[in-house]
Amino acid sequence: MSVTPSLLDRSLRPLHRWVWAERGRRARKLLRFAETERSGGREIARAAECTSDPILRRLLLRHAQDEERHAELFGARGRALRKGAPSSQLEANWLAPGERGLDELRADRLSERALLAFLHLSEKAAARRFALYRQVLGADPETSAVFAEVLADEEFHMTYTRTQLERVATGRRGRALWRARGARIWKAYLRLAAALAGLLGHLVLTIQYFVLVPPFALLARRAARRERAGWHSAEARPAADLEGQY
Ligand SMILES: [Fe+2]
Ligand SMILES: [Fe+2]
């Protein structure tokens, strides 16, 4: 099966090309992806420990090993790119987030059906993104090859989670997938709301800085003008002052 990038990502291809063009940013993003893959792999290993289904346990264990291998591949390439590259602050994770979903996985809180539906959608989204990243990285064949290697595993993850969901859900696969879709939409909304709140907070603080601080600065300058320059003797204090500490 060959996965193609989503229509939205394809229409934003020039933007994705720009995100991946800078070597320092490429390094940072790959190192971030490595963290996501590693933590996702840990959660999937935990899901393998929790399940009593032997087929599922075997597949989840292989899945966890794959995610660990992806973490190593991304990490190694990210470290190689980082050497001698100018550091970049902007990662543009909102646009190119990698295998998002795995970083939000809480395996012990989900039923097997919900877990498989969640994994299927996350793996499908990741496979489509990685297919695009592989395409836009034509100028860096080594990184593109890393994505090609990872993509083959993601396609397998996407397929096995779907077939296992069909087996486990016994006719309720559609409902499980819609619920998982709803949860993903809700999390996307929360991410957007948090980003918007951060942006608004930044905006309000900036406005406050330029509106409230200048009058105090003017008052301080006027007060400074009234001060006599240089050293001058202190006025004699009343005798009562000597009774206090200061
Ligand atoms: Fe992965
Ligand atoms: Fe995966």
mmCIF file of C-alpha atoms and ligand atoms in Angstrom:
data_model
loop_
_atom_site.group_PDB
_atom_site.id
_atom_site.type_symbol
_atom_site.label_atom_id
_atom_site.label_comp_id
_atom_site.label_asym_id
_atom_site.label_seq_id
_atom_site.Cartn_x
_atom_site.Cartn_y
_atom_site.Cartn_z
ATOM 1 C CA MET A 1 0.000 0.000 0.000
ATOM 2 C CA SER A 2 1.321 3.419 -0.898
ATOM 3 C CA VAL A 3 0.328 6.334 1.329
ATOM 4 C CA THR A 4 -0.104 9.777 -0.210
ATOM 5 C CA PRO A 5 0.042 13.095 1.672
ATOM 6 C CA SER A 6 -3.275 14.723 2.558
ATOM 7 C CA LEU A 7 -4.787 17.314 0.212
ATOM 8 C CA LEU A 8 -4.151 20.086 2.758
ATOM 9 C CA ASP A 9 -0.484 19.122 3.159
ATOM 10 C CA ARG A 10 -0.075 18.846 -0.614
ATOM 11 C CA SER A 11 -1.491 22.339 -1.061
ATOM 12 C CA LEU A 12 0.954 23.593 1.583
ATOM 13 C CA ARG A 13 3.934 21.860 -0.018
ATOM 14 C CA PRO A 14 5.971 25.082 -0.597
ATOM 15 C CA LEU A 15 5.533 25.941 3.094
ATOM 16 C CA HIS A 16 6.687 22.452 4.133
ATOM 17 C CA ARG A 17 9.664 22.772 1.801
ATOM 18 C CA TRP A 18 10.570 26.035 3.540
ATOM 19 C CA VAL A 19 10.208 24.458 7.013
ATOM 20 C CA TRP A 20 12.638 21.656 6.120
ATOM 21 C CA ALA A 21 15.062 23.780 4.076
ATOM 22 C CA GLU A 22 17.187 25.086 6.938
ATOM 23 C CA ARG A 23 19.724 22.591 8.269
ATOM 24 C CA GLY A 24 19.537 23.747 11.914
ATOM 25 C CA ARG A 25 15.751 23.562 11.959
ATOM 26 C CA ARG A 26 15.878 20.143 10.294
ATOM 27 C CA ALA A 27 18.151 18.925 13.087
ATOM 28 C CA ARG A 28 15.893 20.299 15.831
ATOM 29 C CA LYS A 29 12.775 18.828 14.288
ATOM 30 C CA LEU A 30 14.337 15.388 13.882
ATOM 31 C CA LEU A 31 15.501 15.422 17.505
ATOM 32 C CA ARG A 32 11.985 16.424 18.582
ATOM 33 C CA PHE A 33 10.522 13.599 16.455
ATOM 34 C CA ALA A 34 12.931 11.187 18.155
ATOM 35 C CA GLU A 35 11.518 12.185 21.575
ATOM 36 C CA THR A 36 7.920 11.707 20.375
ATOM 37 C CA GLU A 37 8.686 8.294 18.867
ATOM 38 C CA ARG A 38 10.482 7.153 22.004
ATOM 39 C CA SER A 39 7.735 8.204 24.417
ATOM 40 C CA GLY A 40 5.092 6.705 22.082
ATOM 41 C CA GLY A 41 7.047 3.450 21.967
ATOM 42 C CA ARG A 42 7.077 3.329 25.778
ATOM 43 C CA GLU A 43 3.295 3.782 25.949
ATOM 44 C CA ILE A 44 2.740 1.083 23.312
ATOM 45 C CA ALA A 45 4.997 -1.289 25.275
ATOM 46 C CA ARG A 46 2.839 -0.532 28.322
ATOM 47 C CA ALA A 47 -0.279 -1.363 26.286
ATOM 48 C CA ALA A 48 1.354 -4.679 25.310
ATOM 49 C CA GLU A 49 1.885 -5.464 29.005
ATOM 50 C CA CYS A 50 -1.744 -4.620 29.851
ATOM 51 C CA THR A 51 -3.482 -6.687 27.178
ATOM 52 C CA SER A 52 -4.492 -10.310 27.708
ATOM 53 C CA ASP A 53 -4.811 -10.910 23.955
ATOM 54 C CA PRO A 54 -1.678 -12.797 22.792
ATOM 55 C CA ILE A 55 -1.935 -11.713 19.114
ATOM 56 C CA LEU A 56 -2.309 -8.095 20.093
ATOM 57 C CA ARG A 57 0.513 -8.293 22.617
ATOM 58 C CA ARG A 58 2.924 -9.645 19.997
ATOM 59 C CA LEU A 59 1.951 -6.946 17.490
ATOM 60 C CA LEU A 60 2.105 -4.149 20.055
ATOM 61 C CA LEU A 61 5.554 -5.302 21.181
ATOM 62 C CA ARG A 62 6.804 -5.232 17.600
ATOM 63 C CA HIS A 63 5.195 -1.806 17.204
ATOM 64 C CA ALA A 64 6.959 -0.525 20.333
ATOM 65 C CA GLN A 65 10.303 -1.839 19.004
ATOM 66 C CA ASP A 66 9.679 -0.091 15.675
ATOM 67 C CA GLU A 67 8.986 3.229 17.419
ATOM 68 C CA GLU A 68 12.201 2.855 19.423
ATOM 69 C CA ARG A 69 14.092 2.206 16.182
ATOM 70 C CA HIS A 70 12.500 5.295 14.632
ATOM 71 C CA ALA A 71 13.663 7.307 17.638
ATOM 72 C CA GLU A 72 17.219 6.070 17.028
ATOM 73 C CA LEU A 73 17.058 6.814 13.288
ATOM 74 C CA PHE A 74 15.688 10.337 13.798
ATOM 75 C CA GLY A 75 18.055 10.973 16.688
ATOM 76 C CA ALA A 76 21.157 9.856 14.747
ATOM 77 C CA ARG A 77 20.253 11.945 11.704
ATOM 78 C CA GLY A 78 19.316 14.947 13.857
ATOM 79 C CA ARG A 79 22.663 14.821 15.688
ATOM 80 C CA ALA A 80 24.567 14.501 12.396
ATOM 81 C CA LEU A 81 22.761 17.545 10.970
ATOM 82 C CA ARG A 82 23.249 19.568 14.138
ATOM 83 C CA LYS A 83 27.056 19.461 13.834
ATOM 84 C CA GLY A 84 28.176 22.816 12.517
ATOM 85 C CA ALA A 85 24.627 23.961 11.717
ATOM 86 C CA PRO A 86 23.400 27.372 12.875
ATOM 87 C CA SER A 87 20.864 26.889 15.644
ATOM 88 C CA SER A 88 17.265 27.586 14.717
ATOM 89 C CA GLN A 89 14.591 28.548 17.229
ATOM 90 C CA LEU A 90 11.556 28.114 15.024
ATOM 91 C CA GLU A 91 10.454 24.493 14.620
ATOM 92 C CA ALA A 92 6.995 25.179 13.099
ATOM 93 C CA ASN A 93 5.572 22.117 14.857
ATOM 94 C CA TRP A 94 2.044 23.371 14.244
ATOM 95 C CA LEU A 95 2.690 22.831 10.550
ATOM 96 C CA ALA A 96 4.973 19.782 10.555
ATOM 97 C CA PRO A 97 4.368 17.897 13.805
ATOM 98 C CA GLY A 98 5.691 14.433 12.917
ATOM 99 C CA GLU A 99 4.013 11.406 14.520
ATOM 100 C CA ARG A 100 1.669 13.486 16.629
ATOM 101 C CA GLY A 101 -0.760 11.437 18.643
ATOM 102 C CA LEU A 102 1.777 9.082 20.132
ATOM 103 C CA ASP A 103 2.868 11.899 22.449
ATOM 104 C CA GLU A 104 -0.726 12.082 23.768
ATOM 105 C CA LEU A 105 -1.243 8.342 24.151
ATOM 106 C CA ARG A 106 -2.199 7.045 27.625
ATOM 107 C CA ALA A 107 -2.366 3.321 27.038
ATOM 108 C CA ASP A 108 -3.622 2.360 30.513
ATOM 109 C CA ARG A 109 -6.712 4.609 30.193
ATOM 110 C CA LEU A 110 -8.007 3.092 26.946
ATOM 111 C CA SER A 111 -9.842 -0.091 26.096
ATOM 112 C CA GLU A 112 -8.256 -2.296 23.415
ATOM 113 C CA ARG A 113 -10.825 -1.093 20.897
ATOM 114 C CA ALA A 114 -10.256 2.583 21.699
ATOM 115 C CA LEU A 115 -6.468 2.070 21.694
ATOM 116 C CA LEU A 116 -6.487 0.412 18.267
ATOM 117 C CA ALA A 117 -8.783 3.100 16.808
ATOM 118 C CA PHE A 118 -6.570 5.849 18.276
ATOM 119 C CA LEU A 119 -3.390 4.175 17.004
ATOM 120 C CA HIS A 120 -4.858 3.566 13.558
ATOM 121 C CA LEU A 121 -5.750 7.235 13.058
ATOM 122 C CA SER A 122 -2.442 8.481 14.510
ATOM 123 C CA GLU A 123 -0.388 6.100 12.362
ATOM 124 C CA LYS A 124 -2.361 6.991 9.253
ATOM 125 C CA ALA A 125 -1.854 10.714 9.846
ATOM 126 C CA ALA A 126 1.864 10.153 10.572
ATOM 127 C CA ALA A 127 2.340 8.011 7.450
ATOM 128 C CA ARG A 128 0.749 10.713 5.284
ATOM 129 C CA ARG A 129 2.955 13.413 6.822
ATOM 130 C CA PHE A 130 6.131 11.343 6.492
ATOM 131 C CA ALA A 131 5.277 10.671 2.826
ATOM 132 C CA LEU A 132 5.206 14.443 2.292
ATOM 133 C CA TYR A 133 8.411 15.117 4.270
ATOM 134 C CA ARG A 134 10.191 12.477 2.179
ATOM 135 C CA GLN A 135 9.071 14.294 -0.968
ATOM 136 C CA VAL A 136 10.059 17.806 0.104
ATOM 137 C CA LEU A 137 13.509 16.671 1.277
ATOM 138 C CA GLY A 138 14.838 16.080 -2.211
ATOM 139 C CA ALA A 139 17.863 18.276 -1.460
ATOM 140 C CA ASP A 140 18.818 16.080 1.526
ATOM 141 C CA PRO A 141 18.669 12.460 0.286
ATOM 142 C CA GLU A 142 19.968 11.037 3.597
ATOM 143 C CA THR A 143 17.138 12.545 5.649
ATOM 144 C CA SER A 144 14.676 11.633 2.911
ATOM 145 C CA ALA A 145 15.898 8.011 3.125
ATOM 146 C CA VAL A 146 15.297 8.036 6.902
ATOM 147 C CA PHE A 147 11.693 9.090 6.300
ATOM 148 C CA ALA A 148 11.300 6.415 3.596
ATOM 149 C CA GLU A 149 12.489 3.745 6.032
ATOM 150 C CA VAL A 150 10.228 4.970 8.839
ATOM 151 C CA LEU A 151 7.294 5.312 6.443
ATOM 152 C CA ALA A 152 7.396 1.596 5.571
ATOM 153 C CA ASP A 153 6.897 0.774 9.284
ATOM 154 C CA GLU A 154 4.171 3.398 9.716
ATOM 155 C CA GLU A 155 2.259 1.814 6.852
ATOM 156 C CA PHE A 156 2.484 -1.526 8.606
ATOM 157 C CA HIS A 157 1.289 0.059 11.874
ATOM 158 C CA MET A 158 -1.601 1.669 10.058
ATOM 159 C CA THR A 159 -2.622 -1.649 8.461
ATOM 160 C CA TYR A 160 -2.294 -3.958 11.464
ATOM 161 C CA THR A 161 -4.188 -1.588 13.773
ATOM 162 C CA ARG A 162 -7.068 -1.543 11.285
ATOM 163 C CA THR A 163 -7.224 -5.344 10.863
ATOM 164 C CA GLN A 164 -6.907 -5.886 14.619
ATOM 165 C CA LEU A 165 -9.624 -3.303 15.249
ATOM 166 C CA GLU A 166 -11.899 -5.245 12.891
ATOM 167 C CA ARG A 167 -11.151 -8.427 14.838
ATOM 168 C CA VAL A 168 -11.499 -6.926 18.336
ATOM 169 C CA ALA A 169 -14.427 -4.552 17.718
ATOM 170 C CA THR A 170 -16.593 -7.193 15.966
ATOM 171 C CA GLY A 171 -18.889 -4.921 13.981
ATOM 172 C CA ARG A 172 -18.328 -1.782 16.051
ATOM 173 C CA ARG A 173 -15.195 -0.671 14.244
ATOM 174 C CA GLY A 174 -16.920 2.358 12.673
ATOM 175 C CA ARG A 175 -18.128 3.658 16.024
ATOM 176 C CA ALA A 176 -14.688 3.213 17.607
ATOM 177 C CA LEU A 177 -13.071 5.107 14.739
ATOM 178 C CA TRP A 178 -15.575 7.972 14.967
ATOM 179 C CA ARG A 179 -15.009 8.254 18.701
ATOM 180 C CA ALA A 180 -11.251 8.357 18.165
ATOM 181 C CA ARG A 181 -11.745 10.979 15.448
ATOM 182 C CA GLY A 182 -13.834 13.053 17.865
ATOM 183 C CA ALA A 183 -11.081 12.825 20.503
ATOM 184 C CA ARG A 184 -8.473 13.926 17.950
ATOM 185 C CA ILE A 185 -10.615 16.888 16.872
ATOM 186 C CA TRP A 186 -11.139 17.877 20.511
ATOM 187 C CA LYS A 187 -7.381 17.714 21.196
ATOM 188 C CA ALA A 188 -6.672 19.740 18.059
ATOM 189 C CA TYR A 189 -9.187 22.341 19.274
ATOM 190 C CA LEU A 190 -7.486 22.446 22.707
ATOM 191 C CA ARG A 191 -4.074 22.895 21.070
ATOM 192 C CA LEU A 192 -5.441 25.709 18.926
ATOM 193 C CA ALA A 193 -7.180 27.359 21.896
ATOM 194 C CA ALA A 194 -3.982 27.156 23.989
ATOM 195 C CA ALA A 195 -1.918 28.643 21.135
ATOM 196 C CA LEU A 196 -4.487 31.425 20.677
ATOM 197 C CA ALA A 197 -4.550 32.149 24.419
ATOM 198 C CA GLY A 198 -0.735 32.373 24.411
ATOM 199 C CA LEU A 199 -0.832 34.746 21.440
ATOM 200 C CA LEU A 200 -3.508 36.955 23.034
ATOM 201 C CA GLY A 201 -1.596 37.022 26.337
ATOM 202 C CA HIS A 202 1.531 38.103 24.482
ATOM 203 C CA LEU A 203 -0.435 40.803 22.653
ATOM 204 C CA VAL A 204 -2.081 42.173 25.822
ATOM 205 C CA LEU A 205 1.255 42.282 27.698
ATOM 206 C CA THR A 206 2.902 44.078 24.756
ATOM 207 C CA ILE A 207 0.096 46.670 24.648
ATOM 208 C CA GLN A 208 0.328 47.129 28.435
ATOM 209 C CA TYR A 209 4.075 47.613 28.148
ATOM 210 C CA PHE A 210 3.730 50.387 25.573
ATOM 211 C CA VAL A 211 0.678 52.074 27.179
ATOM 212 C CA LEU A 212 1.369 51.840 30.942
ATOM 213 C CA VAL A 213 5.160 52.006 31.200
ATOM 214 C CA PRO A 214 5.794 55.327 29.322
ATOM 215 C CA PRO A 215 3.872 57.556 31.848
ATOM 216 C CA PHE A 216 5.899 56.074 34.741
ATOM 217 C CA ALA A 217 9.095 56.584 32.758
ATOM 218 C CA LEU A 218 8.147 60.266 32.185
ATOM 219 C CA LEU A 219 7.372 60.783 35.885
ATOM 220 C CA ALA A 220 10.681 59.173 36.863
ATOM 221 C CA ARG A 221 12.537 61.435 34.412
ATOM 222 C CA ARG A 222 10.817 64.543 35.797
ATOM 223 C CA ALA A 223 11.648 63.479 39.367
ATOM 224 C CA ALA A 224 15.274 62.886 38.351
ATOM 225 C CA ARG A 225 15.483 66.420 36.894
ATOM 226 C CA ARG A 226 14.469 67.885 40.284
ATOM 227 C CA GLU A 227 17.257 66.000 42.069
ATOM 228 C CA ARG A 228 20.471 67.976 42.738
ATOM 229 C CA ALA A 229 23.467 66.537 40.936
ATOM 230 C CA GLY A 230 26.439 65.103 42.855
ATOM 231 C CA TRP A 231 26.947 64.464 46.561
ATOM 232 C CA HIS A 232 25.149 66.633 49.144
ATOM 233 C CA SER A 233 24.882 66.538 52.915
ATOM 234 C CA ALA A 234 21.872 64.859 54.436
ATOM 235 C CA GLU A 235 19.507 67.063 56.380
ATOM 236 C CA ALA A 236 19.627 66.730 60.129
ATOM 237 C CA ARG A 237 17.118 64.166 61.259
ATOM 238 C CA PRO A 238 14.802 64.711 64.208
ATOM 239 C CA ALA A 239 16.030 63.205 67.475
ATOM 240 C CA ALA A 240 13.115 60.743 67.509
ATOM 241 C CA ASP A 241 14.699 58.977 64.543
ATOM 242 C CA LEU A 242 17.554 57.801 66.688
ATOM 243 C CA GLU A 243 15.150 55.659 68.671
ATOM 244 C CA GLY A 244 14.187 53.601 65.638
ATOM 245 C CA GLN A 245 16.199 50.976 63.807
ATOM 246 C CA TYR A 246 16.459 53.088 60.666
HETATM 247 FE FE FE B 1 7.070 5.859 14.304
HETATM 248 FE FE FE B 2 4.203 4.469 14.192
#
